[in-house]
PDB file of C-alpha atoms and ligand atoms in Angstrom:
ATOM      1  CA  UNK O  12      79.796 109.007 109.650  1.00 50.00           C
ATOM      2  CA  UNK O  13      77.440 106.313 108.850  1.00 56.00           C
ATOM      3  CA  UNK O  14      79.663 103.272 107.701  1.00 53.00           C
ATOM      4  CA  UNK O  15      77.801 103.101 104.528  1.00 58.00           C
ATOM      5  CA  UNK O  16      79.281 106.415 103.739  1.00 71.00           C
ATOM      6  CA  UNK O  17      82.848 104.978 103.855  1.00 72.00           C
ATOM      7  CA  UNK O  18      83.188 105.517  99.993  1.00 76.00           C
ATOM      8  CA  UNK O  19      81.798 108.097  99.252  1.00 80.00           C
ATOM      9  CA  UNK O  20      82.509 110.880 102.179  1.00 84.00           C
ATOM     10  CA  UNK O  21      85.901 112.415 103.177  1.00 84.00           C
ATOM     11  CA  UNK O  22      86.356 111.428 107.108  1.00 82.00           C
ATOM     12  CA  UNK O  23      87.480 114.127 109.775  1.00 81.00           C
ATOM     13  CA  UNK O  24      90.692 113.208 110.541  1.00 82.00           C
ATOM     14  CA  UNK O  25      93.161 115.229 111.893  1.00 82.00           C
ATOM     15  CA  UNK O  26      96.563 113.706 110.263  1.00 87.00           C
ATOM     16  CA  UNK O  27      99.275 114.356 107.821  1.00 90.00           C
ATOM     17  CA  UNK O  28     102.433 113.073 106.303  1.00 93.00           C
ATOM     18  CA  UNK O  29     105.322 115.084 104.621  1.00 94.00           C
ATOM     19  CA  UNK O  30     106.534 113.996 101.646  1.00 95.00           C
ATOM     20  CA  UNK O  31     110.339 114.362 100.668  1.00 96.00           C
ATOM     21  CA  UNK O  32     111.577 116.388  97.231  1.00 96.00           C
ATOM     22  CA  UNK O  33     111.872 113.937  94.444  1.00 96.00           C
ATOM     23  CA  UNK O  34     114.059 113.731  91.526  1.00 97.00           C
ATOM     24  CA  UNK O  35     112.039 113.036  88.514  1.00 98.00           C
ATOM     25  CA  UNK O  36     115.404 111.943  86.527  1.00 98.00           C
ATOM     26  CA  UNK O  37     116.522 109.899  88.908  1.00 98.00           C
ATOM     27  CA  UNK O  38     112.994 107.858  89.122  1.00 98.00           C
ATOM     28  CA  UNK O  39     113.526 108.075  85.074  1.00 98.00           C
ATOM     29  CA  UNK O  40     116.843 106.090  85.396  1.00 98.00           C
ATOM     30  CA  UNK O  41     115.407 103.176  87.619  1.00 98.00           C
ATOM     31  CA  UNK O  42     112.430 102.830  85.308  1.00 98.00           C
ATOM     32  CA  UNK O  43     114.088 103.166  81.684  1.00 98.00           C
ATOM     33  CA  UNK O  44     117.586 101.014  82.863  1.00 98.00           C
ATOM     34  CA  UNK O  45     115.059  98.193  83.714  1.00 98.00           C
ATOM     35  CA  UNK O  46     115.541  95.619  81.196  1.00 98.00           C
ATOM     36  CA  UNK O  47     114.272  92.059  81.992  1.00 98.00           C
ATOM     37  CA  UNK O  48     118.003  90.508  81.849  1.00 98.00           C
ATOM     38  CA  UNK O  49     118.142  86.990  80.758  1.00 98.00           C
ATOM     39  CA  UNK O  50     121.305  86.149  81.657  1.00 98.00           C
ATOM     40  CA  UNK O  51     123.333  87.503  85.381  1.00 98.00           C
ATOM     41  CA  UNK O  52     127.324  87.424  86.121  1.00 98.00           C
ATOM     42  CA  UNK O  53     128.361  85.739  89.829  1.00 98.00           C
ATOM     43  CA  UNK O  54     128.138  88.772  91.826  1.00 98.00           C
ATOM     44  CA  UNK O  55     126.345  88.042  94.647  1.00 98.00           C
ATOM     45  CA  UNK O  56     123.573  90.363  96.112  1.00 98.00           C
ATOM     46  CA  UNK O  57     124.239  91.542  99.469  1.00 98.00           C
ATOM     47  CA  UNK O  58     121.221  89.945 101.931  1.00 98.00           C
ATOM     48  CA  UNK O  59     120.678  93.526 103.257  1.00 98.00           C
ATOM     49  CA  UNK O  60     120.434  94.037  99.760  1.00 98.00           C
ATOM     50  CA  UNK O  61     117.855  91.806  98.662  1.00 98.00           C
ATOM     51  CA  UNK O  62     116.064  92.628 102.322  1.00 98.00           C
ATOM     52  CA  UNK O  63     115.307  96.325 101.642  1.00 98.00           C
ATOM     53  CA  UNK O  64     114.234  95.252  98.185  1.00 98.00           C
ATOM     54  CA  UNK O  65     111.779  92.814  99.911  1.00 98.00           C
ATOM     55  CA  UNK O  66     110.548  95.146 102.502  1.00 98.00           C
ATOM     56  CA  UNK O  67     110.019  97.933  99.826  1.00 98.00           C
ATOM     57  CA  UNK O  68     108.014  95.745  97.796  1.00 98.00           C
ATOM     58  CA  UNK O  69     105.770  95.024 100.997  1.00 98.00           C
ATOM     59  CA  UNK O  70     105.088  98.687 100.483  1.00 98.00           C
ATOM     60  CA  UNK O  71     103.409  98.221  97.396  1.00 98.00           C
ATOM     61  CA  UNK O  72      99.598  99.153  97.290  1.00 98.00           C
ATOM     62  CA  UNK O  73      97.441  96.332  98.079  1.00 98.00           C
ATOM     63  CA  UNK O  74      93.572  96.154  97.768  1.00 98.00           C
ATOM     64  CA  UNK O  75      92.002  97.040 100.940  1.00 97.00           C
ATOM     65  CA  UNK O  76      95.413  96.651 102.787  1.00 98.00           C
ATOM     66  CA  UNK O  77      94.851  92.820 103.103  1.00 98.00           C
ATOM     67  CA  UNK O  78      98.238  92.102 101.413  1.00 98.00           C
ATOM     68  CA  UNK O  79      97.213  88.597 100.182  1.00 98.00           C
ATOM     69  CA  UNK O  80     100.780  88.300  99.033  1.00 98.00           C
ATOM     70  CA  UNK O  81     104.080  86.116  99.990  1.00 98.00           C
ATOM     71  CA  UNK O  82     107.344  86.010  98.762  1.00 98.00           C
ATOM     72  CA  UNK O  83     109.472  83.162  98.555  1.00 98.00           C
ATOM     73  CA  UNK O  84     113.142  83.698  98.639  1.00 98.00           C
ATOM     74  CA  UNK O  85     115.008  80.259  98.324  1.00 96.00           C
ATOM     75  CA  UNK O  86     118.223  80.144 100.419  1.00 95.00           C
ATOM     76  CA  UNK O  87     118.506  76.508 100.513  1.00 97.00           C
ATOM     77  CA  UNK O  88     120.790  75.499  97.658  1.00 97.00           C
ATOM     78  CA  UNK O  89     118.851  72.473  96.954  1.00 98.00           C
ATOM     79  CA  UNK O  90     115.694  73.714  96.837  1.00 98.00           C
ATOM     80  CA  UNK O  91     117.474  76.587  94.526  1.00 98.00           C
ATOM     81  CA  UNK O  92     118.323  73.819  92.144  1.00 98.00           C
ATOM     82  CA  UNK O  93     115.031  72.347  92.095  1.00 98.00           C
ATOM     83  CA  UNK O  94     113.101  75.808  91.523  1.00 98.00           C
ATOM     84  CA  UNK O  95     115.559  76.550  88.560  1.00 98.00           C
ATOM     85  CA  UNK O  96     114.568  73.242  86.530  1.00 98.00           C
ATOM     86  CA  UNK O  97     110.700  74.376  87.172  1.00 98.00           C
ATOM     87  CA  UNK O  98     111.805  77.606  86.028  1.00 98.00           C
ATOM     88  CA  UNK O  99     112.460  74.827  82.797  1.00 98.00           C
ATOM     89  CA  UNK O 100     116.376  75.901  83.340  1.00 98.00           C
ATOM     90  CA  UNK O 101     115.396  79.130  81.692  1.00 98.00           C
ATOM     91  CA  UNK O 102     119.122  81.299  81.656  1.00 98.00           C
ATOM     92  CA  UNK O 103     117.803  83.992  83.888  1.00 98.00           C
ATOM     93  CA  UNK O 104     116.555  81.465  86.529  1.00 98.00           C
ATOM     94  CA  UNK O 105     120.022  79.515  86.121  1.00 98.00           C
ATOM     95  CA  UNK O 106     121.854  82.044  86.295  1.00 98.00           C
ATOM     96  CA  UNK O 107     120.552  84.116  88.923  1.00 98.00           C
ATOM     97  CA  UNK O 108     122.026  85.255  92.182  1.00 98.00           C
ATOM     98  CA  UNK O 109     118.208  84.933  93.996  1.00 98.00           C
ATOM     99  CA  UNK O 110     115.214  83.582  92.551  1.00 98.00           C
ATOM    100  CA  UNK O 111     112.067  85.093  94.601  1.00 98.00           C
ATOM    101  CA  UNK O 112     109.016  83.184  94.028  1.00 98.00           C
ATOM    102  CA  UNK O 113     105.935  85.817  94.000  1.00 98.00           C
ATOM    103  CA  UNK O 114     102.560  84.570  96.031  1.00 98.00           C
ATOM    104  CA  UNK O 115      99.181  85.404  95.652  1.00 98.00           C
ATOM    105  CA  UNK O 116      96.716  84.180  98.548  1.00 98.00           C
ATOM    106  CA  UNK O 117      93.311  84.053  98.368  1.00 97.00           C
ATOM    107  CA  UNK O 118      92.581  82.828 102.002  1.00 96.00           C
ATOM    108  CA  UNK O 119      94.702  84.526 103.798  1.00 98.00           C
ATOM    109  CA  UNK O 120      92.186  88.126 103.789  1.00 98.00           C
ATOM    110  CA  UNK O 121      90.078  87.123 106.872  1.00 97.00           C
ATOM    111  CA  UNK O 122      93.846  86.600 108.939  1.00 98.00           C
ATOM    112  CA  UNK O 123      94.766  90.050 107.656  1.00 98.00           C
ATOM    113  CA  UNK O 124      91.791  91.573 108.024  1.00 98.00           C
ATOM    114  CA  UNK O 125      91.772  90.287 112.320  1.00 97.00           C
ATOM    115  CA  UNK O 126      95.585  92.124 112.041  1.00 98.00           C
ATOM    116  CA  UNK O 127      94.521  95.079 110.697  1.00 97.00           C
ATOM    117  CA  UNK O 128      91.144  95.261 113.547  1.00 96.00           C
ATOM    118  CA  UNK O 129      94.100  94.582 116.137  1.00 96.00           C
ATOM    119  CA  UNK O 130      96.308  97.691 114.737  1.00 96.00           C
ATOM    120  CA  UNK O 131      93.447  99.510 114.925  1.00 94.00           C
ATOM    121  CA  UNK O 132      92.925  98.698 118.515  1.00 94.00           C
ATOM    122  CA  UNK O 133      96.192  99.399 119.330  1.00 94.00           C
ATOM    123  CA  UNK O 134      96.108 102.657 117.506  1.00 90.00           C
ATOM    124  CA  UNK O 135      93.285 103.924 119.683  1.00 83.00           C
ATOM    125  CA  UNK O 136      90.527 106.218 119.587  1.00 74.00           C
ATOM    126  CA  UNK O 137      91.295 108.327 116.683  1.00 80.00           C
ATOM    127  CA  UNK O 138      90.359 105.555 113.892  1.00 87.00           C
ATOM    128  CA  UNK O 139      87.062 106.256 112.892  1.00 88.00           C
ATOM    129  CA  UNK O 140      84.234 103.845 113.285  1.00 88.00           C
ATOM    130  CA  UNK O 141      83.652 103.202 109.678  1.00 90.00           C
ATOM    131  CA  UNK O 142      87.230 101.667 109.595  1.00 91.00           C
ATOM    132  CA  UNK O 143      86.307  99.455 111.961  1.00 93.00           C
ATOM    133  CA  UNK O 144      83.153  98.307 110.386  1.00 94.00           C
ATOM    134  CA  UNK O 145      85.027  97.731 106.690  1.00 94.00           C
ATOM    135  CA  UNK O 146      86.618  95.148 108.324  1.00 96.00           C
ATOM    136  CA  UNK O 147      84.289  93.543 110.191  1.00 96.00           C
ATOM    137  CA  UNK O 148      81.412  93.838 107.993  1.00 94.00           C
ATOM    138  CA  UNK O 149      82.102  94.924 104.475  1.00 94.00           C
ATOM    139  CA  UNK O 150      85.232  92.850 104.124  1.00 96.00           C
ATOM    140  CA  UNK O 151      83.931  89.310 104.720  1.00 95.00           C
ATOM    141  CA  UNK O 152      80.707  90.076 102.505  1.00 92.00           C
ATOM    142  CA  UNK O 153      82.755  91.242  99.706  1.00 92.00           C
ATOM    143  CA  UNK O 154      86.026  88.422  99.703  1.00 94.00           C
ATOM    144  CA  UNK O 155      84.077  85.855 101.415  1.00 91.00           C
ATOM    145  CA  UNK O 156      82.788  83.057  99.013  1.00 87.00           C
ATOM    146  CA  UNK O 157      81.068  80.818 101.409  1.00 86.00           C
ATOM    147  CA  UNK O 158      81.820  76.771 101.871  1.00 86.00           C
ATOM    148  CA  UNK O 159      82.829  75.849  98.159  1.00 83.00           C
ATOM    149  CA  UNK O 160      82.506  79.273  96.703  1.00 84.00           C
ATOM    150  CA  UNK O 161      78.256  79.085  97.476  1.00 87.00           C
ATOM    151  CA  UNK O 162      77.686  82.228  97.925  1.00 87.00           C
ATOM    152  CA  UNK O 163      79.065  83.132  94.517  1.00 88.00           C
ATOM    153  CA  UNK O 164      75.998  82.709  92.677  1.00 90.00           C
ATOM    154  CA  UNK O 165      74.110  84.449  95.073  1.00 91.00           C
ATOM    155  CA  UNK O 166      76.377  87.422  95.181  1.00 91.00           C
ATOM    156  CA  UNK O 167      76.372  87.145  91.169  1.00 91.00           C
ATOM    157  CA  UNK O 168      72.254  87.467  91.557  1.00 93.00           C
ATOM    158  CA  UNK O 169      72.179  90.386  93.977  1.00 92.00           C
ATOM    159  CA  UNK O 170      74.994  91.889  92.137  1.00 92.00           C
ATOM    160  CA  UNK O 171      73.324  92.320  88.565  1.00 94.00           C
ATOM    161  CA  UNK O 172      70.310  93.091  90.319  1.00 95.00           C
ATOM    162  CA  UNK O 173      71.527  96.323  92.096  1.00 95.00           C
ATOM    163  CA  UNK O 174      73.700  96.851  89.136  1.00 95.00           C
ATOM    164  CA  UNK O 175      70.298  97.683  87.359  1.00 96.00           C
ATOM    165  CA  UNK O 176      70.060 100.738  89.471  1.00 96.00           C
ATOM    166  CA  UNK O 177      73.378 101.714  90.590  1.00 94.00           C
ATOM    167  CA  UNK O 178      76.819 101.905  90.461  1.00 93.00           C
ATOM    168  CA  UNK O 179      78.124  98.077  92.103  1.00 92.00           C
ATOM    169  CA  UNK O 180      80.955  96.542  92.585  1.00 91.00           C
ATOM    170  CA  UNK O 181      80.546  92.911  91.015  1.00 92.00           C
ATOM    171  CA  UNK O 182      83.847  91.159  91.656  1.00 92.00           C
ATOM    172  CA  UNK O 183      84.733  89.684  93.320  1.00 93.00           C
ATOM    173  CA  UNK O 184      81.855  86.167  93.011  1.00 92.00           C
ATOM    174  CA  UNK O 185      84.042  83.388  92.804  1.00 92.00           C
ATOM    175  CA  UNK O 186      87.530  81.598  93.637  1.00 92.00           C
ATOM    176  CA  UNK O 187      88.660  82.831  89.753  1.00 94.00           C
ATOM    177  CA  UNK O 188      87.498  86.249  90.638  1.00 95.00           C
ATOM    178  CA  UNK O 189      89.438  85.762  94.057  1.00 96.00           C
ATOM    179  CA  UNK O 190      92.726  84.696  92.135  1.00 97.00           C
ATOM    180  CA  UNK O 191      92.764  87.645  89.885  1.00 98.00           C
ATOM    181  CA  UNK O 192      91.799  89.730  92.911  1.00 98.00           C
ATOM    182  CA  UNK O 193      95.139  88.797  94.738  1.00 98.00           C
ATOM    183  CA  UNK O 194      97.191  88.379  92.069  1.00 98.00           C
ATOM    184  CA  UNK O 195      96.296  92.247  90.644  1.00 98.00           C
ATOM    185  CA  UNK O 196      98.261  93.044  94.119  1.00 98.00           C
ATOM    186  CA  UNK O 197     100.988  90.530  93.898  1.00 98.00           C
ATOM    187  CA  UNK O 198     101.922  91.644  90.721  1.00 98.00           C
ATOM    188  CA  UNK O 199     101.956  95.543  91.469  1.00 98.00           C
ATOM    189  CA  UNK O 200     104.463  94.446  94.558  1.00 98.00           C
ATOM    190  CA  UNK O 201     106.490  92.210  91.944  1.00 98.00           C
ATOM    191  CA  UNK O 202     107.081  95.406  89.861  1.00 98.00           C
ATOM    192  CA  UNK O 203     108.272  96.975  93.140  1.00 98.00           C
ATOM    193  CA  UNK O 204     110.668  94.373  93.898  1.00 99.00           C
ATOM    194  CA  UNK O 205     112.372  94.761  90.396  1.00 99.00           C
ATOM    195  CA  UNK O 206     112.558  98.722  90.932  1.00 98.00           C
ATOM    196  CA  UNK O 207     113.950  98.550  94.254  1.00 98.00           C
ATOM    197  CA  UNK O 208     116.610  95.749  92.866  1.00 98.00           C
ATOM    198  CA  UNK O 209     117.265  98.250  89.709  1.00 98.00           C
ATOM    199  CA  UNK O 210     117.644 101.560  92.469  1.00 98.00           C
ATOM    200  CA  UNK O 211     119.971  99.232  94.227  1.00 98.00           C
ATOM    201  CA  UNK O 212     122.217  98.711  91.007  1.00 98.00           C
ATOM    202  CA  UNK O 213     120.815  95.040  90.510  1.00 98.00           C
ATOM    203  CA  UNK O 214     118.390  93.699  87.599  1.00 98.00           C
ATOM    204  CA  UNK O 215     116.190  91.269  87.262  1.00 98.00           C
ATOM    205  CA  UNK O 216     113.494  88.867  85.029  1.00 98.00           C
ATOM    206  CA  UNK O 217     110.612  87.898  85.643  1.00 98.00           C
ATOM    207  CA  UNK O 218     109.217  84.937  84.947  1.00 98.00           C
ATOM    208  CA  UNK O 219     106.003  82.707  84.143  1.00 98.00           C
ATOM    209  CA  UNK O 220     107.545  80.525  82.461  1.00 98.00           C
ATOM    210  CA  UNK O 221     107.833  77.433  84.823  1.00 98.00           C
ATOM    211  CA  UNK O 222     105.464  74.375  86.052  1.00 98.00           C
ATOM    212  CA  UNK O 223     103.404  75.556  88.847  1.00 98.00           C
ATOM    213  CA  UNK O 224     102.216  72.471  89.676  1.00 98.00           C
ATOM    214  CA  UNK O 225     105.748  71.511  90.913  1.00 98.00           C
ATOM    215  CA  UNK O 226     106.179  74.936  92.324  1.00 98.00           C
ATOM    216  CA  UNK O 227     103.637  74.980  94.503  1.00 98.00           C
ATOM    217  CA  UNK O 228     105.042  71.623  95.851  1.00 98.00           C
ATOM    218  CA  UNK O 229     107.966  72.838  96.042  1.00 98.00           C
ATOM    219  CA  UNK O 230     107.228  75.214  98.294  1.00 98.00           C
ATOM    220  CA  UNK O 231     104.402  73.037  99.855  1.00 98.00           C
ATOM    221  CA  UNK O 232     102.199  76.065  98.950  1.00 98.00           C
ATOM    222  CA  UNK O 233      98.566  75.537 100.372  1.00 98.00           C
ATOM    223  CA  UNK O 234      95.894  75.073  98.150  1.00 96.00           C
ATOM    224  CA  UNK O 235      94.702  78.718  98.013  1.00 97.00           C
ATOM    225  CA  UNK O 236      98.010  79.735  96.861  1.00 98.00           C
ATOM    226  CA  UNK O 237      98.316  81.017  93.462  1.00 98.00           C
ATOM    227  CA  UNK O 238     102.206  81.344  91.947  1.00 98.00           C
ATOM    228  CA  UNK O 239     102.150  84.327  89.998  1.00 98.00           C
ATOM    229  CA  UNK O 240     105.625  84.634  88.722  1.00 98.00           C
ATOM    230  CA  UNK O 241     109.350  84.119  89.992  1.00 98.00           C
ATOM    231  CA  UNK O 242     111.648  86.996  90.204  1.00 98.00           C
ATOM    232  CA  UNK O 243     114.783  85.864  89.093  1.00 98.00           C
ATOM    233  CA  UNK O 244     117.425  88.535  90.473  1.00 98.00           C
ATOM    234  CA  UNK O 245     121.599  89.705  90.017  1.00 98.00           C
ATOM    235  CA  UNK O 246     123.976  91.657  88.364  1.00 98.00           C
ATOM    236  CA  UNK O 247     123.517  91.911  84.715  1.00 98.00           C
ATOM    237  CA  UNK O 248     126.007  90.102  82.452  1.00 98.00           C
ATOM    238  CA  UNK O 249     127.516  91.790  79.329  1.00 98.00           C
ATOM    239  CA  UNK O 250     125.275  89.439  77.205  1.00 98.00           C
ATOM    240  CA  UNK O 251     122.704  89.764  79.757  1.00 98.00           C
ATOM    241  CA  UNK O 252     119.943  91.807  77.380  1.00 98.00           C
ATOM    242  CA  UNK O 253     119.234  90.189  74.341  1.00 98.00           C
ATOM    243  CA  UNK O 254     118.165  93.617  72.324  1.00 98.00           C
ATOM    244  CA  UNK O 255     117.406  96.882  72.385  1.00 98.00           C
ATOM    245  CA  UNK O 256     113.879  97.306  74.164  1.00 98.00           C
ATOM    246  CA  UNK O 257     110.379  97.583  71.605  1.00 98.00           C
ATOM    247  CA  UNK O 258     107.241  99.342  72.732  1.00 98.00           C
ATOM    248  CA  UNK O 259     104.456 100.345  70.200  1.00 98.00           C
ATOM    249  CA  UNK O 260     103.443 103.467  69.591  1.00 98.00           C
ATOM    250  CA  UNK O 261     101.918 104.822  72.590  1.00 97.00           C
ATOM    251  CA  UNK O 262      98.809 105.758  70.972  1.00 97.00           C
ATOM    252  CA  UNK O 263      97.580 102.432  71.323  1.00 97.00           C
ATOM    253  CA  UNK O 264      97.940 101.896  74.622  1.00 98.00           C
ATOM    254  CA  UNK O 265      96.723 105.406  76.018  1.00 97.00           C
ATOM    255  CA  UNK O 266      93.464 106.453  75.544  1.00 97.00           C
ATOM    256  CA  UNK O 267      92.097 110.299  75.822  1.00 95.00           C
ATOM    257  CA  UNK O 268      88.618 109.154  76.704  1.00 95.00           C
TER     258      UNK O 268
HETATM  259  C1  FMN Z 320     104.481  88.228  83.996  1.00 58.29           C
HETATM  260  C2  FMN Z 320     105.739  88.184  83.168  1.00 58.29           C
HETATM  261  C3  FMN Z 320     106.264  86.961  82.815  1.00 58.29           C
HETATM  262  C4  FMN Z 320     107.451  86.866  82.100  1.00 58.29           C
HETATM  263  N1  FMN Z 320     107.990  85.627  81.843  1.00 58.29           N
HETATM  264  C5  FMN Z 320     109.199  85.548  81.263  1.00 58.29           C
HETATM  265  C6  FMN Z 320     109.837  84.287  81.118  1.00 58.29           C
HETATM  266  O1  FMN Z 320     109.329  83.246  81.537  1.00 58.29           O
HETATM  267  N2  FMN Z 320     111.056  84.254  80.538  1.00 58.29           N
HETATM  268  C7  FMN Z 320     111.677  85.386  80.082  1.00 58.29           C
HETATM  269  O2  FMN Z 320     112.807  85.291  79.566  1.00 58.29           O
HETATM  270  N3  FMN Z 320     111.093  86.607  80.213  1.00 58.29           N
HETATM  271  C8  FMN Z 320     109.878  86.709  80.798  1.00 58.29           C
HETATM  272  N4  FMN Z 320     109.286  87.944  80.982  1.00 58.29           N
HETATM  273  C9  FMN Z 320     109.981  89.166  80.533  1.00 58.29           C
HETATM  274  C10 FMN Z 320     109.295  89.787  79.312  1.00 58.29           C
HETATM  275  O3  FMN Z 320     109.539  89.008  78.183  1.00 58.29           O
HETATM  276  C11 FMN Z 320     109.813  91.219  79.174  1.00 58.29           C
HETATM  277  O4  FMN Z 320     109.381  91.974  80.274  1.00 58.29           O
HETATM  278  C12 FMN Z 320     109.316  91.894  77.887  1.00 58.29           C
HETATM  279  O5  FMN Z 320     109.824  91.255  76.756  1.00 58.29           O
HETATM  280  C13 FMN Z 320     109.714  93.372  77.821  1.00 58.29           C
HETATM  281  O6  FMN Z 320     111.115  93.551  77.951  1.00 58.29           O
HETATM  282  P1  FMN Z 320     111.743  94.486  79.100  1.00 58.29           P
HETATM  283  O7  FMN Z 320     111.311  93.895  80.423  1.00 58.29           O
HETATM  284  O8  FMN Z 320     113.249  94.379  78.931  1.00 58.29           O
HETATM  285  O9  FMN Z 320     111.230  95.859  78.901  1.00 58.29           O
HETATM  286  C14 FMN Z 320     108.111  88.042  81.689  1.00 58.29           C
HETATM  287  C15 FMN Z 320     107.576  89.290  82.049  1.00 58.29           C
HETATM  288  C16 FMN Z 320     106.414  89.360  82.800  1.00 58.29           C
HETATM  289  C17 FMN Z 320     105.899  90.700  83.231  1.00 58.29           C
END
């Protein structure tokens, strides 16, 4: 297959996976007895615990498997403290038996994208050449943004051009495009994390309210590091949900197009 053709032909591959029975009602329960819980009692949450929560969430889907995500799960009880008052001492964070600080990176693609080439490898001769080729070719044109984002305005250019004709992909053409480009992932694994915790019997919050600014040093993030929210994580309280959960009607929200 030419590797041009990666999107829009079905490869020859020779490989399957089984998938196990699943109880609808019991996926129900995890995702309805989700509340965001505000304030947690002192049970602790076992490390396994919080390490198969962690490890599920790493199972999330990512775009283009480059995981530009991290999480940051403070053990330290000093740097605990000092995450809860950038968490502005919110209950939930104060409260909580773990705080997990959710990552997106935009630099880290070009790392991931060697690992994946490597897997690959290691994988040997039955992944197809056009996998190879996404990830040596396709992958730095499309998340690479040259020195100081200058190919951005060049990729913008060629972009709306082709657009004119056919179907493109535009984003993304800048380091903005590249934040919400990592952070669209970050989040989906952040919503994992808080399912696996709720399967597990625990709850959770999350949480945008803090200074980033003094998370990031916190954490001595790098500069492409982009803190999307903190997962503040225990055992619900009796006073731990403030009210009965609101929705609107679902009609505006889902659209028969
Ligand atoms: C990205 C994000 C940020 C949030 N930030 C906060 C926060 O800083 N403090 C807080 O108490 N709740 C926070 N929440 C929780 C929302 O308020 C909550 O999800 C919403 O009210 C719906 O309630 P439910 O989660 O119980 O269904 C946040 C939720 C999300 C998804």
């Amino acid at each position: 297959m030419e590797s041009t053709k990666i999107f829009s032909e079905v490869p020859n591959i020779q490989y399957q996976e089984q998938t196990p029975e699943i109880l609808v009602e019991e996926f129900r329960k995890v995702i309805t007895s989700r509340r965001s819980v505000r304030v947690f009692d002192a049970t602790p949450i076992p490390e396994a615990v919080m390490t198969d929560c962690l490890e599920l969430a790493l199972l999330s889907p990512n775009s283009s498997n480059l995981q530009p995500w991290e999480f940051y799960w403070t053990h330290s009880p000093e740097k605990k403290a000092k995450l809860i008052e950038c968490c502005l001492s919110q209950p939930a964070a104060r409260t909580a038996a773990e705080l997990i600080v959710c990552v997106a990176r935009t630099g880290t693609w070009k790392q991931n994208s060697r690992l994946m080439i490597e897997r690959f490898k290691a994988q040997g001769s039955e992944v197809p050449k056009p996998a190879y080729d996404y990830y040596r070719k396709l992958v730095p044109l499309v998340y690479g943004q040259g020195p100081l984002g200058a190919w951005g305005p060049v990729k913008k250019a060629v972009v709306i051009l082709r657009g004119l004709f056919t179907p493109t992909p535009r984003e993304p053409a800048s380091g903005a495009d590249m934040r919400v480009w990592a952070t669209k992932t970050t989040a989906l694994a952040a919503e994992t994390l808080m399912l696996a915790l709720r399967a597990h019997g625990f709850d959770s919050c999350a949480l945008e309210g803090f200074d980033s600014v003094r998370v990031k040093k916190l954490l001595e993030l790098p500069s492409d590091a982009y803190t999307v929210m903190v997962i503040a994580a225990g055992k619900r309280a009796p006073n731990g949900v403030y009210g009965p959960r609101i929705r609107f009607e679902s009609s505006l929200f889902i659209k028969k197009i």
